[in-house]
């Protein structure tokens, strides 16, 4: 039987699982790699091209919720976007596996698996990997994120591009879903460190009991499950960038340990006494008002000034009204690619609702709604019901909606007349895009003489 020329990586902390899966897969694929410590994945991916990763979702006794696997999934997707990931779990946590699929996993299997099922899924994943490598012009490779044309977002990215060339510590502020991760990765890609690792740490979901071992690493025997010497996230980011997300959620008693690392540019693993030198660019982010947290004695003032050499504020989507429709079209294209769909459009009523909606969850909320609509829509046309925004408060939604519409129509007609039916001048005076104004003209049946 001829083997398929593909590289498969299996990550699991159980040696019997690694042995069994390797014995099965090596009969069918050319290269099989195994890791019993997920923290070594950065080094392995830097040295090898991996087509498919079989990723266990749990690595510590007592931590069986799959969060570690989801965290590692996002890290692998960042380090090697074209690698296809299959999740493995012994606990049947279907809801967690589905969350993994939304985060970019190809499929999942339950342990113990059926050999034929595992082989079938891996072969499909290899095929997907091959197709992905043949398509250089995907959204991910050409236009990885949406910036927008509003002045507030352009100001933020202009500042980011300026500071990216330096090694200054950066604090990114913004509500949940405004794109703090995307901006941090953009800064890394624009920096002199772009060829080195970009390590994302979600401090908000990091249990305080494992805070030090995760960030600073540990020596063999430092605690019960410390089976080997293991580098922490700071060391994994050596010569690159570490992004400490939700830094405002770090407990006060741990902030001093973080401050020590940033001040000294060294890290000491648990169970060791000798510090190790660090050459790492630090980007942090939070949705909290850190100045207020400092004032309330919830955040150390000295740590605040250490991480805040440069501050960049990402505006909420409600302050970027002219970006809502272009963003919706971008996300629609992204989801069409994800689900293998084409020629899906947003009808006029759905576009109008997208523009009016408050989007309190910002870009993340819109992405969720667009994804849902792509899955549910019929006849390749997204309607208001597909978006399912009716139950969520919008800016213009109140009991006097009919009267408000009449006022809006009257205002448009007056300003159109004032500007001699000049669409560009009227749109600018109303604070609308030309496309938005045209939709309102159609909505209110306003004709231009």
GROMACS .gro file of C-alpha atoms in nm:
model
  449
    1UNK     CA    1   0.000   0.000   0.000
    2UNK     CA    2   0.143   0.335  -0.106
    3UNK     CA    3   0.164   0.595   0.169
    4UNK     CA    4   0.023   0.944   0.127
    5UNK     CA    5   0.291   1.213   0.130
    6UNK     CA    6   0.166   1.407   0.432
    7UNK     CA    7   0.295   1.510   0.775
    8UNK     CA    8   0.074   1.435   1.075
    9UNK     CA    9   0.135   1.564   1.428
   10UNK     CA   10  -0.031   1.396   1.728
   11UNK     CA   11  -0.039   1.591   2.056
   12UNK     CA   12  -0.148   1.401   2.367
   13UNK     CA   13  -0.010   1.363   2.719
   14UNK     CA   14  -0.085   0.988   2.727
   15UNK     CA   15   0.196   0.777   2.582
   16UNK     CA   16  -0.037   0.485   2.499
   17UNK     CA   17  -0.253   0.715   2.286
   18UNK     CA   18   0.052   0.849   2.104
   19UNK     CA   19   0.183   0.497   2.041
   20UNK     CA   20  -0.149   0.354   1.919
   21UNK     CA   21  -0.229   0.643   1.687
   22UNK     CA   22   0.124   0.650   1.545
   23UNK     CA   23   0.117   0.277   1.473
   24UNK     CA   24  -0.213   0.317   1.289
   25UNK     CA   25  -0.129   0.630   1.091
   26UNK     CA   26   0.229   0.548   0.990
   27UNK     CA   27   0.093   0.273   0.765
   28UNK     CA   28  -0.088   0.535   0.559
   29UNK     CA   29   0.114   0.860   0.582
   30UNK     CA   30   0.481   0.939   0.524
   31UNK     CA   31   0.567   1.145   0.836
   32UNK     CA   32   0.421   1.105   1.184
   33UNK     CA   33   0.529   1.334   1.470
   34UNK     CA   34   0.422   1.297   1.832
   35UNK     CA   35   0.433   1.533   2.130
   36UNK     CA   36   0.343   1.452   2.490
   37UNK     CA   37   0.399   1.813   2.595
   38UNK     CA   38   0.191   2.066   2.401
   39UNK     CA   39   0.425   2.349   2.493
   40UNK     CA   40   0.685   2.211   2.252
   41UNK     CA   41   0.455   2.269   1.954
   42UNK     CA   42   0.601   2.613   1.876
   43UNK     CA   43   0.950   2.473   1.822
   44UNK     CA   44   0.821   2.177   1.619
   45UNK     CA   45   0.607   2.392   1.388
   46UNK     CA   46   0.901   2.629   1.335
   47UNK     CA   47   1.113   2.342   1.204
   48UNK     CA   48   0.856   2.131   1.015
   49UNK     CA   49   0.564   2.175   0.777
   50UNK     CA   50   0.268   1.996   0.930
   51UNK     CA   51  -0.042   1.915   0.725
   52UNK     CA   52  -0.269   1.784   1.000
   53UNK     CA   53  -0.265   1.802   1.380
   54UNK     CA   54  -0.453   1.556   1.601
   55UNK     CA   55  -0.497   1.763   1.915
   56UNK     CA   56  -0.607   1.633   2.254
   57UNK     CA   57  -0.827   1.880   2.444
   58UNK     CA   58  -0.716   1.800   2.801
   59UNK     CA   59  -0.366   1.786   2.951
   60UNK     CA   60  -0.392   1.814   3.328
   61UNK     CA   61  -0.554   1.586   3.580
   62UNK     CA   62  -0.854   1.768   3.722
   63UNK     CA   63  -0.884   2.004   3.423
   64UNK     CA   64  -1.120   1.825   3.187
   65UNK     CA   65  -1.321   2.108   3.034
   66UNK     CA   66  -1.122   2.122   2.709
   67UNK     CA   67  -1.009   2.483   2.761
   68UNK     CA   68  -0.641   2.395   2.719
   69UNK     CA   69  -0.711   2.231   2.386
   70UNK     CA   70  -0.908   2.533   2.263
   71UNK     CA   71  -0.627   2.761   2.372
   72UNK     CA   72  -0.369   2.549   2.187
   73UNK     CA   73  -0.595   2.531   1.881
   74UNK     CA   74  -0.589   2.911   1.846
   75UNK     CA   75  -0.213   2.915   1.895
   76UNK     CA   76  -0.153   2.657   1.622
   77UNK     CA   77  -0.385   2.844   1.385
   78UNK     CA   78  -0.178   3.156   1.444
   79UNK     CA   79   0.159   2.984   1.401
   80UNK     CA   80   0.057   2.770   1.101
   81UNK     CA   81  -0.269   2.892   0.940
   82UNK     CA   82  -0.274   2.622   0.670
   83UNK     CA   83  -0.243   2.333   0.914
   84UNK     CA   84  -0.573   2.146   0.954
   85UNK     CA   85  -0.666   2.054   1.312
   86UNK     CA   86  -0.870   1.759   1.440
   87UNK     CA   87  -0.971   1.768   1.805
   88UNK     CA   88  -0.965   1.460   2.030
   89UNK     CA   89  -1.144   1.423   2.362
   90UNK     CA   90  -1.222   1.133   2.592
   91UNK     CA   91  -1.494   1.314   2.780
   92UNK     CA   92  -1.760   1.359   2.516
   93UNK     CA   93  -1.784   1.734   2.572
   94UNK     CA   94  -1.970   1.797   2.249
   95UNK     CA   95  -2.039   2.163   2.330
   96UNK     CA   96  -1.667   2.227   2.377
   97UNK     CA   97  -1.588   2.043   2.055
   98UNK     CA   98  -1.842   2.257   1.870
   99UNK     CA   99  -1.673   2.566   2.014
  100UNK     CA  100  -1.350   2.427   1.870
  101UNK     CA  101  -1.510   2.390   1.528
  102UNK     CA  102  -1.617   2.755   1.541
  103UNK     CA  103  -1.260   2.849   1.634
  104UNK     CA  104  -1.128   2.680   1.321
  105UNK     CA  105  -1.095   2.306   1.389
  106UNK     CA  106  -1.178   2.078   1.095
  107UNK     CA  107  -1.349   1.801   1.292
  108UNK     CA  108  -1.340   1.615   1.623
  109UNK     CA  109  -1.331   1.252   1.734
  110UNK     CA  110  -1.406   1.089   2.069
  111UNK     CA  111  -1.162   0.858   2.243
  112UNK     CA  112  -1.149   0.563   2.226
  113UNK     CA  113  -1.190   0.593   1.851
  114UNK     CA  114  -1.273   0.347   1.576
  115UNK     CA  115  -0.969   0.304   1.351
  116UNK     CA  116  -1.167   0.338   1.029
  117UNK     CA  117  -1.332   0.656   1.155
  118UNK     CA  118  -0.997   0.808   1.255
  119UNK     CA  119  -0.836   0.720   0.921
  120UNK     CA  120  -1.131   0.863   0.729
  121UNK     CA  121  -1.124   1.195   0.916
  122UNK     CA  122  -0.744   1.229   0.883
  123UNK     CA  123  -0.758   1.159   0.508
  124UNK     CA  124  -1.028   1.423   0.464
  125UNK     CA  125  -0.816   1.667   0.665
  126UNK     CA  126  -0.512   1.596   0.446
  127UNK     CA  127  -0.722   1.663   0.135
  128UNK     CA  128  -0.837   1.993   0.285
  129UNK     CA  129  -0.478   2.085   0.367
  130UNK     CA  130  -0.369   2.013   0.011
  131UNK     CA  131  -0.651   2.225  -0.133
  132UNK     CA  132  -0.564   2.510   0.102
  133UNK     CA  133  -0.203   2.508  -0.014
  134UNK     CA  134  -0.314   2.537  -0.376
  135UNK     CA  135  -0.513   2.854  -0.307
  136UNK     CA  136  -0.276   3.145  -0.240
  137UNK     CA  137  -0.547   3.406  -0.287
  138UNK     CA  138  -0.766   3.320   0.010
  139UNK     CA  139  -0.897   3.586   0.245
  140UNK     CA  140  -0.651   3.470   0.508
  141UNK     CA  141  -0.345   3.516   0.288
  142UNK     CA  142  -0.447   3.835   0.107
  143UNK     CA  143  -0.662   4.036   0.347
  144UNK     CA  144  -0.645   3.887   0.694
  145UNK     CA  145  -0.863   4.144   0.864
  146UNK     CA  146  -1.094   4.436   0.808
  147UNK     CA  147  -0.980   4.783   0.914
  148UNK     CA  148  -1.245   5.021   0.779
  149UNK     CA  149  -1.256   5.379   0.660
  150UNK     CA  150  -1.383   5.565   0.966
  151UNK     CA  151  -1.146   5.826   1.102
  152UNK     CA  152  -1.139   5.673   1.452
  153UNK     CA  153  -1.021   5.331   1.333
  154UNK     CA  154  -0.773   5.474   1.081
  155UNK     CA  155  -0.624   5.683   1.361
  156UNK     CA  156  -0.577   5.373   1.575
  157UNK     CA  157  -0.406   5.175   1.298
  158UNK     CA  158  -0.187   5.469   1.194
  159UNK     CA  159  -0.058   5.488   1.550
  160UNK     CA  160  -0.011   5.111   1.558
  161UNK     CA  161   0.197   5.117   1.238
  162UNK     CA  162   0.421   5.390   1.381
  163UNK     CA  163   0.489   5.213   1.709
  164UNK     CA  164   0.521   4.867   1.547
  165UNK     CA  165   0.875   4.947   1.429
  166UNK     CA  166   0.987   5.011   1.786
  167UNK     CA  167   1.011   4.779   2.086
  168UNK     CA  168   0.787   4.994   2.305
  169UNK     CA  169   0.540   4.814   2.529
  170UNK     CA  170   0.185   4.869   2.402
  171UNK     CA  171  -0.145   4.871   2.589
  172UNK     CA  172  -0.455   4.819   2.370
  173UNK     CA  173  -0.784   4.934   2.520
  174UNK     CA  174  -1.128   4.851   2.388
  175UNK     CA  175  -1.456   4.677   2.453
  176UNK     CA  176  -1.494   4.304   2.400
  177UNK     CA  177  -1.510   4.218   2.032
  178UNK     CA  178  -1.343   4.533   1.898
  179UNK     CA  179  -1.044   4.346   1.752
  180UNK     CA  180  -0.770   4.377   2.014
  181UNK     CA  181  -0.615   4.042   1.919
  182UNK     CA  182  -0.623   4.129   1.549
  183UNK     CA  183  -0.450   4.462   1.612
  184UNK     CA  184  -0.182   4.302   1.830
  185UNK     CA  185  -0.103   4.045   1.561
  186UNK     CA  186  -0.094   4.320   1.300
  187UNK     CA  187   0.163   4.508   1.510
  188UNK     CA  188   0.373   4.192   1.534
  189UNK     CA  189   0.354   4.141   1.156
  190UNK     CA  190   0.470   4.498   1.096
  191UNK     CA  191   0.761   4.471   1.341
  192UNK     CA  192   1.120   4.356   1.305
  193UNK     CA  193   1.019   4.050   1.508
  194UNK     CA  194   0.771   3.919   1.251
  195UNK     CA  195   0.980   3.609   1.174
  196UNK     CA  196   0.980   3.506   1.541
  197UNK     CA  197   0.691   3.364   1.750
  198UNK     CA  198   0.374   3.550   1.835
  199UNK     CA  199   0.238   3.404   2.159
  200UNK     CA  200  -0.114   3.486   2.276
  201UNK     CA  201  -0.200   3.440   2.645
  202UNK     CA  202  -0.562   3.484   2.756
  203UNK     CA  203  -0.503   3.592   3.115
  204UNK     CA  204  -0.876   3.618   3.175
  205UNK     CA  205  -0.921   3.242   3.141
  206UNK     CA  206  -0.594   3.145   3.311
  207UNK     CA  207  -0.654   2.988   3.651
  208UNK     CA  208  -0.448   3.163   3.920
  209UNK     CA  209  -0.322   2.823   4.040
  210UNK     CA  210  -0.135   2.769   3.714
  211UNK     CA  211  -0.052   3.133   3.637
  212UNK     CA  212   0.320   3.105   3.716
  213UNK     CA  213   0.375   2.764   3.558
  214UNK     CA  214   0.203   2.874   3.235
  215UNK     CA  215   0.379   3.208   3.201
  216UNK     CA  216   0.718   3.135   3.354
  217UNK     CA  217   0.761   2.759   3.302
  218UNK     CA  218   0.878   2.497   3.549
  219UNK     CA  219   1.154   2.248   3.623
  220UNK     CA  220   1.100   1.874   3.641
  221UNK     CA  221   0.964   1.782   3.983
  222UNK     CA  222   0.857   2.137   4.072
  223UNK     CA  223   0.507   2.000   4.143
  224UNK     CA  224   0.318   1.672   4.105
  225UNK     CA  225   0.249   1.683   3.730
  226UNK     CA  226   0.585   1.843   3.637
  227UNK     CA  227   0.726   1.543   3.448
  228UNK     CA  228   0.977   1.734   3.233
  229UNK     CA  229   1.150   2.073   3.221
  230UNK     CA  230   0.903   2.302   3.044
  231UNK     CA  231   0.935   2.653   2.906
  232UNK     CA  232   0.662   2.905   2.988
  233UNK     CA  233   0.486   3.140   2.750
  234UNK     CA  234   0.744   3.415   2.792
  235UNK     CA  235   1.028   3.185   2.687
  236UNK     CA  236   0.820   3.052   2.398
  237UNK     CA  237   0.797   3.410   2.269
  238UNK     CA  238   1.175   3.462   2.279
  239UNK     CA  239   1.284   3.715   2.013
  240UNK     CA  240   0.919   3.760   1.920
  241UNK     CA  241   0.604   3.909   2.073
  242UNK     CA  242   0.391   3.805   2.368
  243UNK     CA  243   0.033   3.930   2.375
  244UNK     CA  244  -0.112   3.935   2.728
  245UNK     CA  245  -0.486   3.966   2.674
  246UNK     CA  246  -0.725   4.074   2.952
  247UNK     CA  247  -0.440   4.189   3.175
  248UNK     CA  248  -0.687   4.382   3.389
  249UNK     CA  249  -0.814   4.049   3.524
  250UNK     CA  250  -0.481   3.944   3.679
  251UNK     CA  251  -0.523   3.918   4.060
  252UNK     CA  252  -0.335   4.180   4.257
  253UNK     CA  253  -0.109   3.926   4.430
  254UNK     CA  254   0.015   3.799   4.091
  255UNK     CA  255   0.070   4.140   3.935
  256UNK     CA  256   0.398   4.183   4.125
  257UNK     CA  257   0.535   3.863   3.968
  258UNK     CA  258   0.445   3.989   3.623
  259UNK     CA  259   0.600   4.326   3.698
  260UNK     CA  260   0.926   4.158   3.803
  261UNK     CA  261   0.956   3.983   3.467
  262UNK     CA  262   0.883   4.300   3.270
  263UNK     CA  263   1.125   4.512   3.475
  264UNK     CA  264   1.419   4.271   3.476
  265UNK     CA  265   1.359   4.117   3.132
  266UNK     CA  266   1.427   3.780   3.290
  267UNK     CA  267   1.212   3.484   3.390
  268UNK     CA  268   1.273   3.219   3.656
  269UNK     CA  269   1.102   2.883   3.612
  270UNK     CA  270   0.923   2.728   3.908
  271UNK     CA  271   1.166   2.497   4.088
  272UNK     CA  272   1.473   2.688   3.965
  273UNK     CA  273   1.668   2.978   4.112
  274UNK     CA  274   1.863   3.100   3.811
  275UNK     CA  275   1.685   3.362   3.597
  276UNK     CA  276   1.680   3.328   3.219
  277UNK     CA  277   1.722   3.633   2.994
  278UNK     CA  278   1.429   3.744   2.782
  279UNK     CA  279   1.417   3.934   2.455
  280UNK     CA  280   1.044   3.977   2.410
  281UNK     CA  281   0.814   4.253   2.287
  282UNK     CA  282   0.516   4.292   2.523
  283UNK     CA  283   0.167   4.389   2.407
  284UNK     CA  284  -0.119   4.391   2.658
  285UNK     CA  285  -0.492   4.449   2.627
  286UNK     CA  286  -0.798   4.494   2.844
  287UNK     CA  287  -1.161   4.601   2.827
  288UNK     CA  288  -1.134   4.765   3.168
  289UNK     CA  289  -1.056   5.126   3.253
  290UNK     CA  290  -0.710   5.065   3.400
  291UNK     CA  291  -0.675   5.420   3.530
  292UNK     CA  292  -0.987   5.364   3.736
  293UNK     CA  293  -0.861   5.021   3.843
  294UNK     CA  294  -0.539   5.186   3.964
  295UNK     CA  295  -0.741   5.450   4.150
  296UNK     CA  296  -0.952   5.174   4.310
  297UNK     CA  297  -0.635   4.988   4.417
  298UNK     CA  298  -0.724   4.688   4.199
  299UNK     CA  299  -0.427   4.733   3.965
  300UNK     CA  300  -0.069   4.826   4.049
  301UNK     CA  301   0.027   5.173   3.934
  302UNK     CA  302   0.388   5.072   3.864
  303UNK     CA  303   0.271   4.782   3.643
  304UNK     CA  304   0.031   5.014   3.462
  305UNK     CA  305   0.313   5.249   3.362
  306UNK     CA  306   0.540   4.959   3.264
  307UNK     CA  307   0.294   4.819   3.013
  308UNK     CA  308   0.169   5.155   2.890
  309UNK     CA  309   0.459   5.310   2.701
  310UNK     CA  310   0.210   5.355   2.418
  311UNK     CA  311  -0.169   5.333   2.449
  312UNK     CA  312  -0.397   5.254   2.156
  313UNK     CA  313  -0.775   5.273   2.192
  314UNK     CA  314  -0.995   5.065   1.962
  315UNK     CA  315  -1.338   5.228   1.914
  316UNK     CA  316  -1.663   5.031   1.951
  317UNK     CA  317  -1.858   4.959   1.636
  318UNK     CA  318  -2.130   5.209   1.733
  319UNK     CA  319  -1.871   5.484   1.678
  320UNK     CA  320  -1.788   5.348   1.331
  321UNK     CA  321  -2.126   5.367   1.165
  322UNK     CA  322  -1.984   5.406   0.814
  323UNK     CA  323  -1.788   5.080   0.860
  324UNK     CA  324  -2.085   4.860   0.948
  325UNK     CA  325  -2.200   4.772   0.595
  326UNK     CA  326  -1.849   4.718   0.451
  327UNK     CA  327  -1.766   4.504   0.755
  328UNK     CA  328  -2.081   4.298   0.701
  329UNK     CA  329  -1.982   4.235   0.339
  330UNK     CA  330  -1.629   4.138   0.446
  331UNK     CA  331  -1.759   3.895   0.709
  332UNK     CA  332  -2.008   3.754   0.459
  333UNK     CA  333  -1.724   3.680   0.216
  334UNK     CA  334  -1.524   3.521   0.497
  335UNK     CA  335  -1.813   3.292   0.596
  336UNK     CA  336  -1.890   3.202   0.235
  337UNK     CA  337  -1.530   3.084   0.204
  338UNK     CA  338  -1.547   2.896   0.534
  339UNK     CA  339  -1.862   2.705   0.440
  340UNK     CA  340  -1.789   2.663   0.070
  341UNK     CA  341  -2.085   2.883  -0.035
  342UNK     CA  342  -2.097   3.143  -0.309
  343UNK     CA  343  -2.316   3.421  -0.444
  344UNK     CA  344  -2.489   3.489  -0.111
  345UNK     CA  345  -2.618   3.845  -0.077
  346UNK     CA  346  -2.774   4.058   0.197
  347UNK     CA  347  -3.118   4.195   0.110
  348UNK     CA  348  -3.199   4.565   0.156
  349UNK     CA  349  -3.390   4.522   0.482
  350UNK     CA  350  -3.108   4.323   0.640
  351UNK     CA  351  -2.855   4.588   0.535
  352UNK     CA  352  -3.075   4.856   0.687
  353UNK     CA  353  -3.099   4.663   1.014
  354UNK     CA  354  -2.724   4.601   1.022
  355UNK     CA  355  -2.669   4.975   0.998
  356UNK     CA  356  -2.923   5.056   1.271
  357UNK     CA  357  -2.827   4.783   1.515
  358UNK     CA  358  -2.631   4.883   1.829
  359UNK     CA  359  -2.380   4.595   1.801
  360UNK     CA  360  -2.296   4.597   2.172
  361UNK     CA  361  -2.083   4.287   2.110
  362UNK     CA  362  -1.899   4.476   1.834
  363UNK     CA  363  -1.723   4.288   1.550
  364UNK     CA  364  -1.749   3.955   1.730
  365UNK     CA  365  -2.127   3.988   1.754
  366UNK     CA  366  -2.160   4.077   1.387
  367UNK     CA  367  -1.941   3.784   1.285
  368UNK     CA  368  -2.161   3.551   1.489
  369UNK     CA  369  -2.480   3.685   1.330
  370UNK     CA  370  -2.341   3.672   0.976
  371UNK     CA  371  -2.218   3.316   1.027
  372UNK     CA  372  -2.560   3.212   1.153
  373UNK     CA  373  -2.727   3.379   0.855
  374UNK     CA  374  -2.499   3.206   0.602
  375UNK     CA  375  -2.591   2.870   0.753
  376UNK     CA  376  -2.966   2.937   0.761
  377UNK     CA  377  -3.035   3.148   0.452
  378UNK     CA  378  -3.232   3.012   0.158
  379UNK     CA  379  -3.200   3.098  -0.210
  380UNK     CA  380  -2.858   3.251  -0.137
  381UNK     CA  381  -3.019   3.563   0.008
  382UNK     CA  382  -2.986   3.672   0.371
  383UNK     CA  383  -3.300   3.824   0.523
  384UNK     CA  384  -3.375   4.001   0.851
  385UNK     CA  385  -3.501   3.676   1.005
  386UNK     CA  386  -3.173   3.501   0.917
  387UNK     CA  387  -2.980   3.764   1.113
  388UNK     CA  388  -3.214   3.723   1.412
  389UNK     CA  389  -3.158   4.074   1.549
  390UNK     CA  390  -3.522   4.157   1.622
  391UNK     CA  391  -3.500   4.082   1.992
  392UNK     CA  392  -3.192   4.295   2.045
  393UNK     CA  393  -3.227   4.669   2.107
  394UNK     CA  394  -3.121   4.890   1.819
  395UNK     CA  395  -3.056   5.263   1.806
  396UNK     CA  396  -3.375   5.351   1.622
  397UNK     CA  397  -3.605   5.093   1.778
  398UNK     CA  398  -3.871   5.243   2.005
  399UNK     CA  399  -4.243   5.293   2.033
  400UNK     CA  400  -4.238   5.605   1.819
  401UNK     CA  401  -4.071   5.434   1.522
  402UNK     CA  402  -4.331   5.553   1.271
  403UNK     CA  403  -4.295   5.916   1.379
  404UNK     CA  404  -3.915   5.890   1.371
  405UNK     CA  405  -3.931   5.756   1.016
  406UNK     CA  406  -4.144   6.053   0.913
  407UNK     CA  407  -3.895   6.294   1.073
  408UNK     CA  408  -3.605   6.120   0.898
  409UNK     CA  409  -3.779   6.132   0.561
  410UNK     CA  410  -3.855   6.501   0.603
  411UNK     CA  411  -3.495   6.578   0.701
  412UNK     CA  412  -3.356   6.395   0.398
  413UNK     CA  413  -3.593   6.578   0.162
  414UNK     CA  414  -3.502   6.919   0.309
  415UNK     CA  415  -3.124   6.861   0.291
  416UNK     CA  416  -3.153   6.716  -0.060
  417UNK     CA  417  -3.337   7.029  -0.169
  418UNK     CA  418  -3.082   7.251   0.007
  419UNK     CA  419  -2.798   7.079  -0.180
  420UNK     CA  420  -2.980   7.076  -0.516
  421UNK     CA  421  -3.012   6.695  -0.504
  422UNK     CA  422  -2.635   6.649  -0.472
  423UNK     CA  423  -2.603   6.300  -0.319
  424UNK     CA  424  -2.246   6.337  -0.192
  425UNK     CA  425  -2.310   6.668  -0.013
  426UNK     CA  426  -2.639   6.543   0.134
  427UNK     CA  427  -2.487   6.219   0.262
  428UNK     CA  428  -2.199   6.409   0.423
  429UNK     CA  429  -2.432   6.655   0.595
  430UNK     CA  430  -2.649   6.371   0.725
  431UNK     CA  431  -2.347   6.174   0.845
  432UNK     CA  432  -2.425   5.884   0.609
  433UNK     CA  433  -2.241   5.701   0.334
  434UNK     CA  434  -2.370   5.739  -0.021
  435UNK     CA  435  -2.490   5.375  -0.012
  436UNK     CA  436  -2.679   5.437   0.313
  437UNK     CA  437  -2.846   5.745   0.169
  438UNK     CA  438  -2.952   5.557  -0.146
  439UNK     CA  439  -3.112   5.287   0.073
  440UNK     CA  440  -3.309   5.553   0.261
  441UNK     CA  441  -3.421   5.713  -0.064
  442UNK     CA  442  -3.556   5.376  -0.171
  443UNK     CA  443  -3.705   5.307   0.173
  444UNK     CA  444  -3.901   5.635   0.179
  445UNK     CA  445  -3.971   5.633  -0.196
  446UNK     CA  446  -3.794   5.967  -0.242
  447UNK     CA  447  -3.726   6.054  -0.605
  448UNK     CA  448  -3.456   6.289  -0.727
  449UNK     CA  449  -3.576   6.530  -0.993
   0.00000   0.00000   0.00000
